[in-house]
Structures are given as structure tokens and as C-alpha cells.
Amino acid sequence: MTLSLVTAGESHGPALVAILGGLPAGLKLDQEQIRADLRRRQQGYGRSPRQQIEQDELEVLAGLRQGKTLGTPLALVVGNRDHKHWAWGMSPWPPEGEPEGKGTTPVTLPRPGHADLAGLLKHDFDDVRDVLERASARHTAVFVAAGSVARQLLREIGIEVSGSVLEIGGATDEEAMHAAIDKARAEQDTLGGIVEVRAQGVPPGLGSYADKAERLDGRLAQALAGIQAVKGVETGEGFALARLPGSQAHDEIFKDERGYYRETNRAGGVEGGLSNGEEIVLRAAMKPIPTLMKPLRSVDISSGESAEALVERSDTTAVEALAVIAEAAVAFELAKAAREKFGGDALIDFVASYRAYVERIDWSPR
Ligand code: EPS
């Protein structure tokens, strides 16, 4: 028993869709919670004017009846309101009538830092738009909806996942972050940053030490590194551990009447590929958005001549959005690991299996 997720959707196409498989039957979904998560992803200082066009709303087409999962694939849709401006250019079928709106002429100026050039070469395209529409982070909207469902499943076994911003453009407090974003926008530049995701209440034993592909830290790192613009991931103290002697780098084991515990959490809640019962702590570093209003040098793919890269409406920074997306990614991967460990076709079986397990290992969340 595992969770699966397939998503589809282009940034300016008609809609974003996701099919989430492997949920137990009987999970009551809180629609308001999903709405709130979608809204959180859209907020954030420094986002593109596109966010004033989109008001992401979730439509559920299958797998849910009167608010409860049926244990069948859950089909989720988030529309792209902006599509109406791209109806000709992004028409799924050969468009009728004269070209109108956006996306009617080919993009031939690949942007450094984007998937543009390699994607075009790989697929034998002659319009960069055929790459960037899917490479865009727009489709994280429907992924956040799926992550919100995963968080609701995890909540049934007492696991809470939350993401936050640590840094934007090197600034660490909100005022300085906003000032850095204002400055970057005025200079037609962009900023990256660092986000952190914490998961509380994860019992020991999710993941496995047996194989590389099953190691929980490896899986969570992939979940985070797979998000657009993420260039680095740390578990716990991560890179800083490399500079410490072994005597200072690990978390000593203690036991009291409530079970085993640690006084430190340098490992970030994962040892040997297994959750160890401590809080899971992960950080992800996001590079600055590579669509620049003052473009970098590139080559026009139609002429082969040097040129400046494509200039498109874009975000100055999207680090706050990344915190929400990273939270969804970690929640989804933890929910998947929990489905593998506790199984169950009905929610009550999943929860009963969890309870029997934590009782056997004499563990309770602190
Ligand atoms: C994005 C470019 C911008 C962002 C978009 C991601 O969109 P547009 O090109 O339409 O201005 O706003 O993100 C979203 C639309 C979203 O909902 O997150 C990109 O190239 O990745």
C-alpha cells in the first residue's frame, strides 16, 4: 500500500490536474484547509502580477463523496484563470480563427537558469514555450492541494508538518526581507532564499535502511530537490556536521517513563534512513528566479546569433511560496511512507495499525 501522485498541466493551459491514488476510505477532507493552503501558496511578498489574476480554487472530480474519501483515485483540478488570455496560443487543439492574445509567436530566446535550452534540444522543439509552460512552477498549485490532503491524512496519526521561510536574499527578519525584495524589484533583479520544513509526531521507523531508494532522508531530499529552483537540501544540521568531530555530531540516547528520547536533534529526526522519533527538520535552498527583467546573455535559437534572454512577467522572489510547496512535498512523502508502514483500506485500519505499532515500541510523541 502506497500513495501515488500524477500531475499534469501547463502554466497558461486550461487547468492543472492531479490524481492521487492510495488514500484509505473514510478520510474526511476539510475543504477550507485545502483552500487556505492554496491561498498561502499564492501570497508572499514579491510575487508576480499573475497572482492577481489567479484565485486558485480546487475542484474535486472523483474519489470523494460528501466530503469523505472513497478509497478510489482522488481527481483534483485547479483552473488557470489566465488561460482566457492565452486561449489561441495555448489551445490544446489546432486553434481556430486569427491568432489573438498571448503566446502566438514562438519564443526563441532561452533563459539561463531555466529548463528552456536543454528542454528544447531534448524534445526537438522550436518554441521555448513548449518547454517553459510545464517547467514553470505554476503547477505547484495542484501539488499543494495534494499535499494538503496528505497533511490531513497525517493528522489522523498525530503528525503535523509545517514550512517556514528562514532567509530571503540573505535577510533573516521580515522587515529586512521586504526591503531586500523592494530593492531587487527596483533593480529589476530577483532573489532566492532558504526555507525550513519541520514534521512533528513522526514515529520511529518510517523509511528503511535496507535500500538506497527507501531511505527516508533520501526520499525527502528528492521530494524537496524536485521542486523548481531548489539547488540544495539539508537534513538536520546537514553540511555543518561535516565540520564537527563525531563526539559532537550525534544525538545521545536516553530513556524515561515515556520511552526513548534525545536531548539534541542534529540528525534532524532521521538516522540510517529511518525516522528516529524526533522532529524531522529539513532545509531547502532556492536559487533566485532566473527570468530577469534585465536579461542575461543567451543565443537566439532561430538565428544562432548572440542575443538577450526572454523577458517575461515573473516573480521577484517566490521563497514564501516555496515554504508552502516544500511543506506539501514533505507531507506527501511522509504520508506515503506512513501508508507503506501502516496500510489499511479504511482509515480506521490505518489508524489502528499505527496505534498498535507505537504501543509495541512504547513510543509516544513529545
Ligand atoms: C512562473 C512565472 C510566473 C509566476 C508563476 C511561475 O507566471 P507568469 O509567467 O504567468 O507571470 O507567477 O507562478 C504562478 C503562476 C503560480 O501560481 O505560482 C514560472 O515561470 O515558473
Short mmCIF file of C-alpha atoms and ligand atoms in Angstrom, two decimals:
data_model
loop_
_atom_site.label_atom_id
_atom_site.label_comp_id
_atom_site.label_asym_id
_atom_site.label_seq_id
_atom_site.Cartn_x
_atom_site.Cartn_y
_atom_site.Cartn_z
CA MET A 1 0.00 0.00 0.00
CA THR A 2 1.47 3.31 -1.04
CA LEU A 3 0.40 6.76 -2.18
CA SER A 4 0.85 7.80 -5.78
CA LEU A 5 0.55 11.15 -7.47
CA VAL A 6 0.42 12.07 -11.13
CA THR A 7 0.07 15.69 -12.16
CA ALA A 8 -0.45 17.40 -15.49
CA GLY A 9 -0.96 20.96 -16.62
CA GLU A 10 0.76 23.85 -18.35
CA SER A 11 1.14 27.27 -16.76
CA HIS A 12 -1.21 29.04 -19.21
CA GLY A 13 -3.17 25.99 -20.36
CA PRO A 14 -6.79 25.40 -19.33
CA ALA A 15 -6.11 23.76 -15.95
CA LEU A 16 -3.78 21.86 -13.62
CA VAL A 17 -4.81 18.35 -12.70
CA ALA A 18 -3.65 15.72 -10.21
CA ILE A 19 -4.65 12.16 -9.49
CA LEU A 20 -3.83 10.96 -6.01
CA GLY A 21 -4.01 7.21 -5.53
CA GLY A 22 -3.70 5.05 -2.42
CA LEU A 23 -5.74 7.03 0.12
CA PRO A 24 -7.72 4.96 2.60
CA ALA A 25 -11.52 5.20 2.51
CA GLY A 26 -13.22 7.29 5.15
CA LEU A 27 -10.83 10.22 5.40
CA LYS A 28 -12.91 13.34 5.97
CA LEU A 29 -11.39 16.18 3.98
CA ASP A 30 -11.55 19.74 5.21
CA GLN A 31 -12.23 21.87 2.15
CA GLU A 32 -11.40 25.08 3.99
CA GLN A 33 -7.97 23.73 4.90
CA ILE A 34 -7.18 23.00 1.25
CA ARG A 35 -8.42 26.47 0.27
CA ALA A 36 -6.25 28.04 2.96
CA ASP A 37 -3.18 26.13 1.76
CA LEU A 38 -3.79 27.18 -1.86
CA ARG A 39 -4.14 30.78 -0.72
CA ARG A 40 -0.97 30.62 1.38
CA ARG A 41 0.96 29.47 -1.70
CA GLN A 42 -0.27 32.45 -3.67
CA GLN A 43 0.54 35.03 -1.05
CA GLY A 44 4.00 36.23 -0.25
CA TYR A 45 5.83 39.42 -0.90
CA GLY A 46 7.46 39.75 -4.31
CA ARG A 47 5.16 37.51 -6.36
CA SER A 48 4.29 38.22 -9.98
CA PRO A 49 1.19 40.24 -11.01
CA ARG A 50 -0.03 36.84 -12.25
CA GLN A 51 -1.18 36.19 -8.68
CA GLN A 52 -3.75 38.98 -9.05
CA ILE A 53 -5.24 37.08 -11.97
CA GLU A 54 -5.30 33.66 -10.32
CA GLN A 55 -7.56 32.87 -7.34
CA ASP A 56 -6.76 29.20 -7.06
CA GLU A 57 -9.80 27.10 -6.29
CA LEU A 58 -9.91 23.35 -6.08
CA GLU A 59 -12.42 21.23 -7.90
CA VAL A 60 -12.69 17.54 -6.99
CA LEU A 61 -13.88 15.31 -9.81
CA ALA A 62 -13.56 11.83 -8.32
CA GLY A 63 -12.66 9.81 -5.25
CA LEU A 64 -14.67 11.88 -2.77
CA ARG A 65 -18.29 11.54 -1.74
CA GLN A 66 -19.91 14.06 0.58
CA GLY A 67 -16.54 15.08 1.95
CA LYS A 68 -15.15 11.58 2.61
CA THR A 69 -12.62 9.67 0.53
CA LEU A 70 -13.90 6.53 -1.16
CA GLY A 71 -10.52 4.77 -1.25
CA THR A 72 -10.50 5.32 -5.02
CA PRO A 73 -8.27 7.69 -7.02
CA LEU A 74 -8.86 11.29 -5.96
CA ALA A 75 -9.00 13.57 -9.01
CA LEU A 76 -8.12 17.21 -8.35
CA VAL A 77 -8.34 20.21 -10.70
CA VAL A 78 -7.14 23.79 -10.27
CA GLY A 79 -8.09 26.04 -13.19
CA ASN A 80 -5.85 28.66 -14.79
CA ARG A 81 -7.88 31.86 -14.97
CA ASP A 82 -5.14 33.42 -17.09
CA HIS A 83 -5.86 30.86 -19.82
CA LYS A 84 -8.53 33.16 -21.26
CA HIS A 85 -5.69 35.49 -22.36
CA TRP A 86 -3.88 32.54 -23.97
CA ALA A 87 -6.84 30.69 -25.45
CA TRP A 88 -5.43 30.74 -29.01
CA GLY A 89 -1.74 30.37 -28.12
CA MET A 90 -2.26 27.55 -25.62
CA SER A 91 -5.21 25.85 -27.30
CA PRO A 92 -4.89 22.06 -26.84
CA TRP A 93 -6.27 21.57 -30.37
CA PRO A 94 -5.27 23.43 -33.52
CA PRO A 95 -6.74 26.89 -32.86
CA GLU A 96 -9.49 28.33 -34.99
CA GLY A 97 -9.62 31.90 -36.24
CA GLU A 98 -6.91 34.54 -36.34
CA PRO A 99 -4.12 34.50 -33.74
CA GLU A 100 -5.05 36.59 -30.73
CA GLY A 101 -3.94 37.10 -27.16
CA LYS A 102 -0.65 35.84 -25.71
CA GLY A 103 1.62 33.01 -26.79
CA THR A 104 1.01 33.42 -30.51
CA THR A 105 4.63 33.86 -31.61
CA PRO A 106 7.42 31.37 -30.88
CA VAL A 107 9.87 32.10 -28.05
CA THR A 108 13.40 31.70 -29.40
CA LEU A 109 15.47 33.22 -26.55
CA PRO A 110 16.22 30.57 -23.90
CA ARG A 111 16.77 31.94 -20.38
CA PRO A 112 19.91 30.91 -18.47
CA GLY A 113 18.89 29.02 -15.34
CA HIS A 114 15.66 27.65 -16.82
CA ALA A 115 14.93 24.31 -18.48
CA ASP A 116 14.48 26.26 -21.74
CA LEU A 117 17.56 25.29 -23.77
CA ALA A 118 18.12 21.68 -22.70
CA GLY A 119 14.36 21.02 -22.84
CA LEU A 120 14.14 22.35 -26.38
CA LEU A 121 17.12 20.30 -27.59
CA LYS A 122 15.86 17.17 -25.85
CA HIS A 123 12.37 17.29 -27.39
CA ASP A 124 13.19 18.72 -30.83
CA PHE A 125 11.01 21.78 -30.19
CA ASP A 126 11.49 25.07 -31.97
CA ASP A 127 9.47 27.16 -29.50
CA VAL A 128 10.83 27.55 -25.96
CA ARG A 129 7.22 27.94 -24.80
CA ASP A 130 6.74 24.19 -25.34
CA VAL A 131 9.28 23.70 -22.51
CA LEU A 132 8.60 26.56 -20.15
CA GLU A 133 4.86 26.02 -19.87
CA ARG A 134 5.37 22.78 -17.97
CA ALA A 135 8.73 23.61 -16.38
CA SER A 136 7.01 26.62 -14.74
CA ALA A 137 6.29 26.42 -11.02
CA ARG A 138 2.65 27.23 -11.72
CA HIS A 139 1.70 23.56 -11.46
CA THR A 140 2.82 23.50 -7.83
CA ALA A 141 -0.73 24.83 -7.18
CA VAL A 142 -2.32 21.43 -7.69
CA PHE A 143 0.62 19.77 -5.93
CA VAL A 144 -0.11 21.90 -2.85
CA ALA A 145 -3.73 20.70 -2.99
CA ALA A 146 -2.48 17.08 -2.99
CA GLY A 147 -0.05 17.91 -0.16
CA SER A 148 -2.91 19.42 1.82
CA VAL A 149 -4.79 16.10 1.52
CA ALA A 150 -1.63 14.25 2.64
CA ARG A 151 -1.35 16.56 5.67
CA GLN A 152 -4.93 15.76 6.61
CA LEU A 153 -4.16 12.05 6.45
CA LEU A 154 -1.04 12.51 8.60
CA ARG A 155 -3.05 14.47 11.14
CA GLU A 156 -5.11 11.31 11.78
CA ILE A 157 -1.96 9.76 13.27
CA GLY A 158 -0.80 12.89 15.05
CA ILE A 159 1.79 14.10 12.53
CA GLU A 160 1.97 17.84 11.82
CA VAL A 161 4.09 19.28 9.02
CA SER A 162 4.86 22.96 8.61
CA GLY A 163 7.13 25.05 6.41
CA SER A 164 8.60 28.48 7.07
CA VAL A 165 10.97 30.98 5.48
CA LEU A 166 14.42 31.32 7.04
CA GLU A 167 16.06 33.71 4.61
CA ILE A 168 15.34 35.77 1.51
CA GLY A 169 18.29 37.28 -0.33
CA GLY A 170 20.41 36.80 2.81
CA ALA A 171 17.94 38.74 5.04
CA THR A 172 16.51 36.90 8.04
CA ASP A 173 13.84 39.18 9.56
CA GLU A 174 10.64 40.15 7.81
CA GLU A 175 11.39 43.86 7.51
CA ALA A 176 14.84 43.23 6.03
CA MET A 177 13.38 40.59 3.68
CA HIS A 178 10.79 43.05 2.36
CA ALA A 179 13.45 45.74 1.95
CA ALA A 180 15.68 43.29 0.04
CA ILE A 181 12.75 42.34 -2.23
CA ASP A 182 11.86 46.01 -2.87
CA LYS A 183 15.48 46.73 -3.75
CA ALA A 184 15.73 43.73 -6.07
CA ARG A 185 12.48 44.69 -7.82
CA ALA A 186 13.68 48.31 -8.27
CA GLU A 187 16.92 46.98 -9.73
CA GLN A 188 14.99 44.57 -11.97
CA ASP A 189 16.68 41.68 -10.23
CA THR A 190 15.46 38.57 -8.39
CA LEU A 191 16.21 36.83 -5.08
CA GLY A 192 16.47 33.31 -3.70
CA GLY A 193 16.40 32.10 -0.13
CA ILE A 194 16.16 29.25 2.35
CA VAL A 195 13.07 27.52 3.75
CA GLU A 196 12.69 25.01 6.55
CA VAL A 197 10.15 22.22 6.96
CA ARG A 198 9.53 20.54 10.30
CA ALA A 199 7.45 17.44 10.96
CA GLN A 200 6.36 16.68 14.49
CA GLY A 201 4.91 13.43 15.79
CA VAL A 202 6.65 11.14 13.29
CA PRO A 203 7.15 7.77 15.00
CA PRO A 204 10.46 5.91 14.71
CA GLY A 205 10.68 3.52 11.79
CA LEU A 206 9.34 5.29 8.69
CA GLY A 207 11.61 4.60 5.73
CA SER A 208 14.24 1.88 5.72
CA TYR A 209 17.97 1.33 5.99
CA ALA A 210 17.75 -1.64 3.62
CA ASP A 211 17.98 0.10 0.26
CA LYS A 212 19.04 3.48 -1.07
CA ALA A 213 15.68 4.16 -2.68
CA GLU A 214 13.82 3.52 0.60
CA ARG A 215 15.90 5.71 2.89
CA LEU A 216 13.62 8.38 4.32
CA ASP A 217 16.21 11.17 4.18
CA GLY A 218 16.95 10.31 0.54
CA ARG A 219 13.24 10.31 -0.28
CA LEU A 220 12.62 13.62 1.47
CA ALA A 221 15.67 15.16 -0.23
CA GLN A 222 14.31 14.09 -3.61
CA ALA A 223 10.88 15.46 -2.73
CA LEU A 224 12.46 18.84 -2.00
CA ALA A 225 15.14 18.89 -4.72
CA GLY A 226 12.41 18.04 -7.24
CA ILE A 227 10.73 21.43 -6.66
CA GLN A 228 11.57 24.14 -9.19
CA ALA A 229 14.62 26.27 -8.33
CA VAL A 230 15.75 24.18 -5.32
CA LYS A 231 19.52 23.73 -5.50
CA GLY A 232 20.39 22.41 -2.05
CA VAL A 233 18.76 20.29 0.68
CA GLU A 234 19.91 19.62 4.24
CA THR A 235 18.63 17.14 6.81
CA GLY A 236 19.15 18.33 10.38
CA GLU A 237 22.47 20.09 10.79
CA GLY A 238 23.40 18.88 7.30
CA PHE A 239 26.56 20.45 5.93
CA ALA A 240 27.61 21.81 9.35
CA LEU A 241 28.03 18.21 10.61
CA ALA A 242 30.90 17.77 8.18
CA ARG A 243 32.95 20.20 10.27
CA LEU A 244 32.33 18.54 13.66
CA PRO A 245 34.11 15.61 15.30
CA GLY A 246 31.96 12.50 15.77
CA SER A 247 31.78 13.09 19.51
CA GLN A 248 29.79 16.29 18.86
CA ALA A 249 27.82 15.34 15.79
CA HIS A 250 25.35 12.74 17.10
CA ASP A 251 22.33 12.64 19.38
CA GLU A 252 22.82 10.57 22.54
CA ILE A 253 20.06 8.14 23.53
CA PHE A 254 18.11 8.42 26.80
CA LYS A 255 15.04 6.68 28.19
CA ASP A 256 12.40 7.70 30.69
CA GLU A 257 8.86 6.52 31.53
CA ARG A 258 7.66 7.91 28.17
CA GLY A 259 10.18 5.93 26.14
CA TYR A 260 13.41 6.70 24.28
CA TYR A 261 14.38 10.27 23.58
CA ARG A 262 17.27 12.56 22.61
CA GLU A 263 18.36 15.83 24.11
CA THR A 264 19.75 17.10 20.80
CA ASN A 265 18.48 16.68 17.24
CA ARG A 266 21.47 17.21 14.99
CA ALA A 267 20.34 14.34 12.77
CA GLY A 268 17.08 16.15 12.02
CA GLY A 269 14.96 13.16 13.03
CA VAL A 270 16.45 10.64 10.59
CA GLU A 271 19.19 8.10 11.35
CA GLY A 272 20.31 5.44 8.89
CA GLY A 273 17.42 6.20 6.56
CA LEU A 274 14.78 5.74 9.28
CA SER A 275 12.79 8.31 11.21
CA ASN A 276 14.00 8.08 14.81
CA GLY A 277 11.02 9.61 16.64
CA GLU A 278 12.49 13.09 16.93
CA GLU A 279 11.24 16.09 14.98
CA ILE A 280 12.12 15.89 11.29
CA VAL A 281 13.95 19.03 10.20
CA LEU A 282 14.81 19.80 6.60
CA ARG A 283 16.04 22.88 4.80
CA ALA A 284 15.95 23.73 1.12
CA ALA A 285 17.90 26.44 -0.70
CA MET A 286 16.20 28.18 -3.62
CA LYS A 287 18.18 29.94 -6.32
CA PRO A 288 17.00 33.38 -7.48
CA ILE A 289 14.23 33.24 -10.12
CA PRO A 290 16.03 33.06 -13.48
CA THR A 291 13.52 35.13 -15.51
CA LEU A 292 15.14 38.57 -15.34
CA MET A 293 13.77 41.93 -16.41
CA LYS A 294 17.38 42.87 -17.21
CA PRO A 295 18.12 39.72 -19.16
CA LEU A 296 21.34 37.72 -19.22
CA ARG A 297 23.16 36.84 -22.42
CA SER A 298 21.80 33.98 -24.49
CA VAL A 299 21.57 32.82 -28.09
CA ASP A 300 18.59 33.20 -30.43
CA ILE A 301 17.85 29.61 -31.42
CA SER A 302 16.31 30.65 -34.74
CA SER A 303 19.40 32.56 -35.96
CA GLY A 304 22.20 31.13 -33.82
CA GLU A 305 23.24 34.72 -33.02
CA SER A 306 24.03 36.13 -29.57
CA ALA A 307 21.03 37.85 -28.03
CA GLU A 308 19.48 38.68 -24.69
CA ALA A 309 17.27 36.10 -22.97
CA LEU A 310 13.48 36.23 -22.95
CA VAL A 311 11.92 38.89 -20.71
CA GLU A 312 8.58 37.76 -19.28
CA ARG A 313 6.37 38.83 -16.42
CA SER A 314 7.71 36.92 -13.43
CA ASP A 315 8.13 36.87 -9.66
CA THR A 316 10.87 38.90 -7.94
CA THR A 317 11.05 36.09 -5.44
CA ALA A 318 8.93 33.07 -4.57
CA VAL A 319 10.63 31.87 -1.39
CA GLU A 320 7.44 32.25 0.67
CA ALA A 321 5.60 30.12 -1.88
CA LEU A 322 8.41 27.57 -1.69
CA ALA A 323 7.85 27.21 2.07
CA VAL A 324 4.26 26.09 1.36
CA ILE A 325 5.26 23.86 -1.57
CA ALA A 326 8.11 22.28 0.42
CA GLU A 327 5.68 21.60 3.26
CA ALA A 328 3.37 19.86 0.78
CA ALA A 329 6.28 17.84 -0.65
CA VAL A 330 7.43 16.66 2.78
CA ALA A 331 3.86 15.92 3.87
CA PHE A 332 3.24 13.88 0.74
CA GLU A 333 6.43 11.84 1.14
CA LEU A 334 5.79 11.21 4.85
CA ALA A 335 2.19 10.23 4.13
CA LYS A 336 3.50 7.82 1.50
CA ALA A 337 5.96 6.29 3.97
CA ALA A 338 3.15 6.05 6.55
CA ARG A 339 0.85 4.31 4.04
CA GLU A 340 3.64 1.81 3.34
CA LYS A 341 4.14 1.12 7.04
CA PHE A 342 0.56 1.11 8.31
CA GLY A 343 -1.51 0.16 5.23
CA GLY A 344 -5.26 -0.23 5.65
CA ASP A 345 -8.08 0.12 3.12
CA ALA A 346 -10.19 2.02 5.64
CA LEU A 347 -8.93 4.96 7.68
CA ILE A 348 -9.76 3.14 10.94
CA ASP A 349 -7.49 0.24 9.92
CA PHE A 350 -4.65 2.66 9.11
CA VAL A 351 -5.03 4.40 12.47
CA ALA A 352 -5.41 1.09 14.37
CA SER A 353 -2.20 -0.22 12.80
CA TYR A 354 -0.37 2.98 13.80
CA ARG A 355 -1.67 2.69 17.38
CA ALA A 356 -0.70 -0.96 17.72
CA TYR A 357 2.78 -0.17 16.44
CA VAL A 358 3.51 2.78 18.73
CA GLU A 359 2.18 0.75 21.65
CA ARG A 360 4.51 -2.14 20.79
CA ILE A 361 7.56 0.09 20.61
CA ASP A 362 6.41 2.04 23.65
CA TRP A 363 6.66 5.40 21.90
CA SER A 364 4.58 8.50 22.23
CA PRO A 365 5.08 11.92 20.67
CA ARG A 366 6.66 14.51 22.98
C1 EPS B 1 6.38 31.29 -13.24
C2 EPS B 1 6.16 32.55 -13.78
C3 EPS B 1 5.05 33.42 -13.32
C4 EPS B 1 4.65 33.01 -11.91
C5 EPS B 1 4.32 31.52 -11.99
C6 EPS B 1 5.57 30.74 -12.15
O1 EPS B 1 3.90 33.23 -14.09
P1 EPS B 1 3.59 34.10 -15.36
O2 EPS B 1 4.64 33.72 -16.36
O3 EPS B 1 2.21 33.73 -15.82
O4 EPS B 1 3.68 35.53 -14.89
O5 EPS B 1 3.60 33.77 -11.40
O6 EPS B 1 3.70 31.08 -10.85
C7 EPS B 1 2.36 31.00 -10.84
C8 EPS B 1 1.56 31.43 -11.80
C9 EPS B 1 1.86 30.40 -9.63
O7 EPS B 1 0.64 30.28 -9.47
O8 EPS B 1 2.71 30.03 -8.79
C10 EPS B 1 7.45 30.41 -13.74
O9 EPS B 1 7.97 30.67 -14.83
O10 EPS B 1 7.83 29.45 -13.05
#
